[in-house]
Coordinates of N, CA, C and O in Angstrom, one line a residue:
X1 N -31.9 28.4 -30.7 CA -33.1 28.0 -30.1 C -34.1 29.1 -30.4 O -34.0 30.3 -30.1
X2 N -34.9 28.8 -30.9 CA -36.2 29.8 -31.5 C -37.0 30.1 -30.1 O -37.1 29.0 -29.5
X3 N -37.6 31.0 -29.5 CA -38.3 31.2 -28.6 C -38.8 32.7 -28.6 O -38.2 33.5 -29.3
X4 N -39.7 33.1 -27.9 CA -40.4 34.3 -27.8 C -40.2 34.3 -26.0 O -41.2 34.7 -25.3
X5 N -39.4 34.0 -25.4 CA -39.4 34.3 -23.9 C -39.4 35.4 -23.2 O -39.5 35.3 -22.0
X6 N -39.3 36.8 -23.8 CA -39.8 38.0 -23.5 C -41.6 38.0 -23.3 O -42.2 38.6 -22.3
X7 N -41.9 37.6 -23.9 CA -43.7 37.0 -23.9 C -43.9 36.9 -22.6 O -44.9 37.4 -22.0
X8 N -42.8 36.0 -21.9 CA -43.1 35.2 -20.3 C -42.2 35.8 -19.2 O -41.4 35.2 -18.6
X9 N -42.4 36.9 -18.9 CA -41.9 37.7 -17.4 C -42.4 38.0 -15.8 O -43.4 38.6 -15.3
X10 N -41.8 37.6 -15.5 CA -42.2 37.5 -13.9 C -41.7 39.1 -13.5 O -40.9 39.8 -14.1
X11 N -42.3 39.2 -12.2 CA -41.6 41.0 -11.4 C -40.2 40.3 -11.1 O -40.0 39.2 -10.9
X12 N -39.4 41.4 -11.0 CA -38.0 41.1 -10.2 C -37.7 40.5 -9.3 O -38.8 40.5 -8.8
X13 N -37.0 39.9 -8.6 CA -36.9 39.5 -7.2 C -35.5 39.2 -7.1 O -34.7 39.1 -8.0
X14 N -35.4 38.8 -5.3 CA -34.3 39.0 -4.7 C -33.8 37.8 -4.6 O -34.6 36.9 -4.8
X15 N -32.6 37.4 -4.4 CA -32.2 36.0 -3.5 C -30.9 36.7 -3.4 O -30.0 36.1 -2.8
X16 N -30.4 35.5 -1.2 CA -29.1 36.0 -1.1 C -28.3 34.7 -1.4 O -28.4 33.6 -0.8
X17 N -27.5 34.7 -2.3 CA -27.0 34.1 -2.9 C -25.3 34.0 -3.0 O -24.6 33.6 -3.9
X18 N -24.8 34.4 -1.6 CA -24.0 34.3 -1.1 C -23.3 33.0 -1.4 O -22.5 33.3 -2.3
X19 N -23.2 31.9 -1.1 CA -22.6 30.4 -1.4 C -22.9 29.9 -2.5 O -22.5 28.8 -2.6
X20 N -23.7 30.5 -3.6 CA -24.3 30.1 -4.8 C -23.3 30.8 -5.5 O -22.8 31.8 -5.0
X21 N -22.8 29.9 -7.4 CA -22.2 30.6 -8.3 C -24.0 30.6 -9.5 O -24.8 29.8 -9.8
X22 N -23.9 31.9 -9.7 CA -25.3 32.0 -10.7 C -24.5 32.0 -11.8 O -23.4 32.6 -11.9
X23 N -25.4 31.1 -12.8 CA -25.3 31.6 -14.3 C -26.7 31.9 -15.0 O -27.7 31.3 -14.7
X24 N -26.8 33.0 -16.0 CA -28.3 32.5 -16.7 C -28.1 32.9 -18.1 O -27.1 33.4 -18.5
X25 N -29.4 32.6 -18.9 CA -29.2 32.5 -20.4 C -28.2 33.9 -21.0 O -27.6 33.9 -22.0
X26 N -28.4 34.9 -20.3 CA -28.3 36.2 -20.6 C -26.6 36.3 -21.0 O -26.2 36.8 -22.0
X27 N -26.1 35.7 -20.2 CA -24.3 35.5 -20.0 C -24.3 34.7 -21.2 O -23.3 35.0 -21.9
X28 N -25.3 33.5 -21.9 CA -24.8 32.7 -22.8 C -24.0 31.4 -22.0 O -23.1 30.8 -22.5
X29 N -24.7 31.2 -20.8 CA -23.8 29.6 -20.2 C -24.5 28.7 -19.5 O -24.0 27.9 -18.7
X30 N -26.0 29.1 -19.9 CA -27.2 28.3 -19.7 C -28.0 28.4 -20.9 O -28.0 29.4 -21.7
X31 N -28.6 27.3 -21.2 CA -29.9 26.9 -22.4 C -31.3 28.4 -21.9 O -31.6 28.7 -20.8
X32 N -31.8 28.9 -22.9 CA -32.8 29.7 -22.6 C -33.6 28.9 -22.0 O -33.8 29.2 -20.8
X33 N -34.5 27.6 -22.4 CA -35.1 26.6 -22.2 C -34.5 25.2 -21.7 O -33.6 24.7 -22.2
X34 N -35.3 24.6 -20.4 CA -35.2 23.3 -20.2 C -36.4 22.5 -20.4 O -37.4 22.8 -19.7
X35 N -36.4 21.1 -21.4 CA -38.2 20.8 -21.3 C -39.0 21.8 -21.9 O -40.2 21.6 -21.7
X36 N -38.6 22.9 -22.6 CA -39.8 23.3 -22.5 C -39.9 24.9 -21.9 O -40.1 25.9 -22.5
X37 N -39.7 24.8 -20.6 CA -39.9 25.9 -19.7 C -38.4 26.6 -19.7 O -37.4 25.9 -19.6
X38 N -38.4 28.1 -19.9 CA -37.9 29.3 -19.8 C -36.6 29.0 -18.3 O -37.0 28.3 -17.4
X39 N -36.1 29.2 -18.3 CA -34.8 29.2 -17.5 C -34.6 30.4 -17.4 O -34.6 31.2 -18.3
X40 N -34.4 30.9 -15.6 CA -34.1 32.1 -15.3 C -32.6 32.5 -15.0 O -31.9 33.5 -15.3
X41 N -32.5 31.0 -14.2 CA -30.5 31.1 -14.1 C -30.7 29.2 -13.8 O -31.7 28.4 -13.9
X42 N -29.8 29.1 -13.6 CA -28.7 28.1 -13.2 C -27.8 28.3 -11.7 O -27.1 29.3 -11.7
X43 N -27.7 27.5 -10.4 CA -27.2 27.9 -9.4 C -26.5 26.7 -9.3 O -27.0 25.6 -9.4
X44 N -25.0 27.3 -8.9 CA -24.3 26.1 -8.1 C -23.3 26.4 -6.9 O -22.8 27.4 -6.4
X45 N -23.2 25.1 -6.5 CA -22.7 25.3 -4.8 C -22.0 24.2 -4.7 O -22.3 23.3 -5.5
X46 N -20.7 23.8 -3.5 CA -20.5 22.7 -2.8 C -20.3 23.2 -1.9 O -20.2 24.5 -1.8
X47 N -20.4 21.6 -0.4 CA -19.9 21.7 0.3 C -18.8 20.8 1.1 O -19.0 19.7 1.5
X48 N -17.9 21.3 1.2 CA -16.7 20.7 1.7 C -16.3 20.2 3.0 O -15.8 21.0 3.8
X49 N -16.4 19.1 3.2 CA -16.4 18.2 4.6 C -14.8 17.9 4.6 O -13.9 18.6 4.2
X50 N -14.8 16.6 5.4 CA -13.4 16.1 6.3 C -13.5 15.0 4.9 O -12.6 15.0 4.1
X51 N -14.9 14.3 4.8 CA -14.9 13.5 3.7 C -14.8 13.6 1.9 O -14.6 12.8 1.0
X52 N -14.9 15.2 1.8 CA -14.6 15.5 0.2 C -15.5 16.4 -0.2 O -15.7 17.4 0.6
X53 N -16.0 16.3 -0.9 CA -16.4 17.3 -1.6 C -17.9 17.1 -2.2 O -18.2 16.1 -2.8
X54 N -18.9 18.3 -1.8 CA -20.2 17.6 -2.3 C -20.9 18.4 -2.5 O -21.4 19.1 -1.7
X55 N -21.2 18.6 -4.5 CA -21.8 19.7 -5.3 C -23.2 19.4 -5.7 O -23.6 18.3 -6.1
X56 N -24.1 20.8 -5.4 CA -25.2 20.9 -5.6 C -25.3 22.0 -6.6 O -24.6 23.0 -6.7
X57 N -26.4 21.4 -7.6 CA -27.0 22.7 -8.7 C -28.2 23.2 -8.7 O -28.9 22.2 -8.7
X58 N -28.7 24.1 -8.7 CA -30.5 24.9 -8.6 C -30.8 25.0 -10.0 O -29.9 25.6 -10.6
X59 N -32.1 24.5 -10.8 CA -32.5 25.3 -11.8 C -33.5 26.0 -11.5 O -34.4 25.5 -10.8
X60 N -33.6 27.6 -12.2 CA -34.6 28.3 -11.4 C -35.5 28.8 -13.1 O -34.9 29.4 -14.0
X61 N -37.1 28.0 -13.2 CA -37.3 27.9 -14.6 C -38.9 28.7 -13.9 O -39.4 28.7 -12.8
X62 N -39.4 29.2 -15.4 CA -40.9 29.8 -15.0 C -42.1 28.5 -15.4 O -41.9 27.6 -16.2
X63 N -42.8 28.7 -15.0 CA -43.9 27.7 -14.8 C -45.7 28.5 -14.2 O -46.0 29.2 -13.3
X64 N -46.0 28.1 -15.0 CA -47.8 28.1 -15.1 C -48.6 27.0 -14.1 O -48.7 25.8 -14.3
X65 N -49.0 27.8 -12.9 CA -50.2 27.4 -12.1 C -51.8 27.3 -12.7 O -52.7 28.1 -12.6
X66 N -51.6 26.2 -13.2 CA -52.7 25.7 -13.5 C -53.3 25.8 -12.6 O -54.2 26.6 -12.5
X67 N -53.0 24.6 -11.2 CA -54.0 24.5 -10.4 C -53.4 23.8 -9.2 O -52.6 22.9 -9.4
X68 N -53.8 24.3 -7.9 CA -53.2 24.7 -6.9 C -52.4 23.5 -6.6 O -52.9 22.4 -6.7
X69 N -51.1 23.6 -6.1 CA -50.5 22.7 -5.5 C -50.2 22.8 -4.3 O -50.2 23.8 -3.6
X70 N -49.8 21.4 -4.0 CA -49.9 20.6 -2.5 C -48.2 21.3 -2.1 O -47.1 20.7 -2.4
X71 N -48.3 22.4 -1.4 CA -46.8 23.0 -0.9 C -46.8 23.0 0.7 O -47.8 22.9 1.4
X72 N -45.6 23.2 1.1 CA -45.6 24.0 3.0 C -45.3 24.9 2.6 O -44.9 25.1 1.5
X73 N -45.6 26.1 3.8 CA -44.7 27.4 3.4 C -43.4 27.1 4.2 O -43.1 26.1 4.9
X74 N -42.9 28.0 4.0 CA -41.3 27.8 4.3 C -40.9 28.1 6.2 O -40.1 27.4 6.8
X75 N -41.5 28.9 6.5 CA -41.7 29.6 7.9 C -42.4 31.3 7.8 O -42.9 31.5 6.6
X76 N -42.4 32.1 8.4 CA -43.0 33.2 8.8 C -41.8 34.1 7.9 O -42.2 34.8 7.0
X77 N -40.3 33.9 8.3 CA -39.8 34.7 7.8 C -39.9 34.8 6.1 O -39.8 35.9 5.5
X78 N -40.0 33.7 5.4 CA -40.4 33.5 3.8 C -41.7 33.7 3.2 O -42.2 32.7 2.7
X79 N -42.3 34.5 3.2 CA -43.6 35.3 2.7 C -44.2 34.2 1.1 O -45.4 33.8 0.8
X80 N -43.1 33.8 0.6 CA -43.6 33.6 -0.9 C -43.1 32.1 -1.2 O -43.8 31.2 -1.6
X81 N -41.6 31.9 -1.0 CA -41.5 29.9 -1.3 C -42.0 29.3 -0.8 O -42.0 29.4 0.5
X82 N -42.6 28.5 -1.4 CA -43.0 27.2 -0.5 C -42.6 26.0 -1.6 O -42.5 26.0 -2.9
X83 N -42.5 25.0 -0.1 CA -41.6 23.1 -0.6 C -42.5 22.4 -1.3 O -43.5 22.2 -0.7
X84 N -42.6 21.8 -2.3 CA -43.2 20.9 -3.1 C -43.0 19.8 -2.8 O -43.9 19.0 -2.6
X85 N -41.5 19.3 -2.7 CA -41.2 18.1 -2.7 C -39.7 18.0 -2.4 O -38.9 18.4 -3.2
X86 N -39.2 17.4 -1.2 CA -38.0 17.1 -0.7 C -37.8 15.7 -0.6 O -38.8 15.0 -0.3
X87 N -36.4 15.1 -1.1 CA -36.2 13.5 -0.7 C -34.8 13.9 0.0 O -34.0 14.3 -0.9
X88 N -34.4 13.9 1.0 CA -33.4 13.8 2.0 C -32.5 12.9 1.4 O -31.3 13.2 1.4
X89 N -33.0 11.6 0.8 CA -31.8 10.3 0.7 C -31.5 10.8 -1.0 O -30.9 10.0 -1.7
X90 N -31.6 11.7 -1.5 CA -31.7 12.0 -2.8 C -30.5 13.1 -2.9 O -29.5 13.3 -3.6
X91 N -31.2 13.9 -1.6 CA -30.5 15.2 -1.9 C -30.7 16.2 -2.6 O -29.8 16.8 -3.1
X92 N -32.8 16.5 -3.0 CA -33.3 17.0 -3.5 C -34.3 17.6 -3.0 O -35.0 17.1 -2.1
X93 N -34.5 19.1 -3.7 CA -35.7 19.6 -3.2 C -36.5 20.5 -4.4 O -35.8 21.3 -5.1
X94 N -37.8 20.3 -4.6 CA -38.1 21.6 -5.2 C -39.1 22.6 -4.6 O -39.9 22.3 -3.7
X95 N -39.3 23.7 -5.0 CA -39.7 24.6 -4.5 C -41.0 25.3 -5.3 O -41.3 24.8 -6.4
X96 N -41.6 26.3 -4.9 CA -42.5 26.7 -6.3 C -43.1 28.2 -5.3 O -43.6 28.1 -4.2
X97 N -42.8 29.4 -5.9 CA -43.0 31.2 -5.7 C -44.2 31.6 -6.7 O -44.1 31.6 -7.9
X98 N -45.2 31.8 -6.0 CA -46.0 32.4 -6.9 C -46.0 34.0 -6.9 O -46.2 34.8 -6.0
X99 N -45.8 34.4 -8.4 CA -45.6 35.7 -8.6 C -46.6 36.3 -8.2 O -47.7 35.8 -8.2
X100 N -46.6 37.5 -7.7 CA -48.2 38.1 -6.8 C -48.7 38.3 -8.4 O -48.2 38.3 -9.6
X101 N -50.2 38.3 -7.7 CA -51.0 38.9 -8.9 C -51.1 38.0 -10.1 O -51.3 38.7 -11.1
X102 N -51.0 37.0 -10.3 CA -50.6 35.9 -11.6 C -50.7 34.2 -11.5 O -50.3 33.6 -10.5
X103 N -51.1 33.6 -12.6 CA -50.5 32.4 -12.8 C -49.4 32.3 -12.7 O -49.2 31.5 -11.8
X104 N -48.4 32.7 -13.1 CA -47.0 32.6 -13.1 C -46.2 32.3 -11.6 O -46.5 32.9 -10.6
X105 N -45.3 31.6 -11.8 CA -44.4 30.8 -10.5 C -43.6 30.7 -10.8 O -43.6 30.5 -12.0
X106 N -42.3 30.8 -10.1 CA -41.0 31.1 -10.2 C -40.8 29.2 -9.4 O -41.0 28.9 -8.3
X107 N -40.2 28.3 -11.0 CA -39.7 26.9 -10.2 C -38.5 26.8 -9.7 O -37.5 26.9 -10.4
X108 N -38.2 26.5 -7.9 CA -36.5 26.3 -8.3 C -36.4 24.4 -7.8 O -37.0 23.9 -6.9
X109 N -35.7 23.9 -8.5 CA -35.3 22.4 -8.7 C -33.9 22.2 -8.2 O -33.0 22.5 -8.8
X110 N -33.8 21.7 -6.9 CA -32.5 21.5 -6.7 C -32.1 20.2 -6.5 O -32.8 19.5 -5.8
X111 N -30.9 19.8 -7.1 CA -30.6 18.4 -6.7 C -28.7 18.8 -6.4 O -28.1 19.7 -6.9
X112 N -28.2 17.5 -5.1 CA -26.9 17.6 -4.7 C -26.9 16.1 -4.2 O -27.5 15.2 -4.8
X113 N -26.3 15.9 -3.0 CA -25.6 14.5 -3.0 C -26.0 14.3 -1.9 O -26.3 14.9 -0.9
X114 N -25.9 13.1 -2.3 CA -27.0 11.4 -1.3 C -26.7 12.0 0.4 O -25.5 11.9 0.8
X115 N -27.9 12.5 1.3 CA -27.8 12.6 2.5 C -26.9 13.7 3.0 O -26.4 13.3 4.1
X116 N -26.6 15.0 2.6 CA -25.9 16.1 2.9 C -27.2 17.1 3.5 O -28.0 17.9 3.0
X117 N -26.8 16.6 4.8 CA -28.1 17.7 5.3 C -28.2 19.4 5.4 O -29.0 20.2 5.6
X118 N -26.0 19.3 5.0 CA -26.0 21.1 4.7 C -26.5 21.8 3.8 O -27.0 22.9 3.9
X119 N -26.1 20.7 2.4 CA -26.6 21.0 1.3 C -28.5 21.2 1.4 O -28.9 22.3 1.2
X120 N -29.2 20.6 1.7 CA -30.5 20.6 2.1 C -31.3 21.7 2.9 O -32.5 22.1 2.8
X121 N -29.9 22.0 3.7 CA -30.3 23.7 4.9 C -29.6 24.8 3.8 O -30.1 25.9 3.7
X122 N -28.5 24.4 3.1 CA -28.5 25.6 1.9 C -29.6 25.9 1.0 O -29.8 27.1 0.8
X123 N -30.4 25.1 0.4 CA -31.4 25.1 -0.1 C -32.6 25.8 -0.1 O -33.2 26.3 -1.1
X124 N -33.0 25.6 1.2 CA -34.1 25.9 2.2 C -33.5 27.8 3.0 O -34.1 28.9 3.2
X125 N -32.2 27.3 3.1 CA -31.7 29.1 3.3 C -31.8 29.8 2.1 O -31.7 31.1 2.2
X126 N -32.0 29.3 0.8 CA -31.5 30.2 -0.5 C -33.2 31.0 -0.4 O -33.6 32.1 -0.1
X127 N -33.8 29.5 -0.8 CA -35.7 30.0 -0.5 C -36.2 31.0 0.3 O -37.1 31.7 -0.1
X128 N -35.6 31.1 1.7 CA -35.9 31.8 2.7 C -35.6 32.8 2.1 O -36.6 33.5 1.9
X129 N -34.5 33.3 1.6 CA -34.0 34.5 1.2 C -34.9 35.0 0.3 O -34.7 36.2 0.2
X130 N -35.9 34.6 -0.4 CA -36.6 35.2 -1.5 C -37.2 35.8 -1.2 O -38.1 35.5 -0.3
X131 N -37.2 37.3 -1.8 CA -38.4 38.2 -1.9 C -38.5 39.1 -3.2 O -37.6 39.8 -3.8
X132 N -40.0 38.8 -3.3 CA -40.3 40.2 -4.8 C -40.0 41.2 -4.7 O -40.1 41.8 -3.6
X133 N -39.5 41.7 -5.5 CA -38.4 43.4 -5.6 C -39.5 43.8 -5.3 O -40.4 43.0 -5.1
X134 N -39.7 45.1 -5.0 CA -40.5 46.3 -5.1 C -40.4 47.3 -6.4 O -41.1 48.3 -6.4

């Protein structure tokens, strides 16, 4: 894949990522690009009920704020994610971090399985966890 993705850098940051397996291009077991946009990692997770087994994946890609979007913030404890768009019957959420000081936003896209409301609070716990390094 031809790209200049050193060109497009965001500041460092944190996530606790505890119940997440990360991958990213760097390891060689993620695409540099999805669509287009730069891929930071790849996150995956399940959760395991009485009923079986139910896996969720995060893609976490950079993206250009053109122009302001329609977000929540997350609560008081989360300074910087905010929700773009959740479907509960989906089992999807995405999220959108604007890097201080910049156009630039850190996207994370998560999708898992039909109506897992832990998978949903994993999600929303990963987001909370975020913050810009210092």
């Amino acid at each position: 894949m031809d790209s200049d993705l050193h060109a497009v850098e965001l500041p460092a940051f944190e996530l606790d990522c505890r119940d997440w397996l990360v991958a990213t291009p760097d390891d060689g077991s993620v695409p540099e690009e999805v669509a287009g946009a730069p891929v930071v990692a790849v996150l995956s997770t399940a959760v395991i009920s009485m009923s079986g087994l139910t896996p969720a994946s995060a893609v976490l890609s950079i993206g250009l704020l053109d122009e302001p979007v329609e977000s929540v913030r997350l609560d008081a404890d989360s300074p910087v994610a905010e929700l773009i768009d959740v479907d509960v019957s989906a089992g999807s959420a995405r999220y959108v971090v604007p890097a201080p000081d910049g156009k630039l936003a850190l996207l994370a896209e998560f999708s898992g399985g039909d109506n897992c409301v832990e998978l949903l609070e994993r999600f929303e716990q990963l987001m909370a966890s975020f913050r810009w390094a210092n």
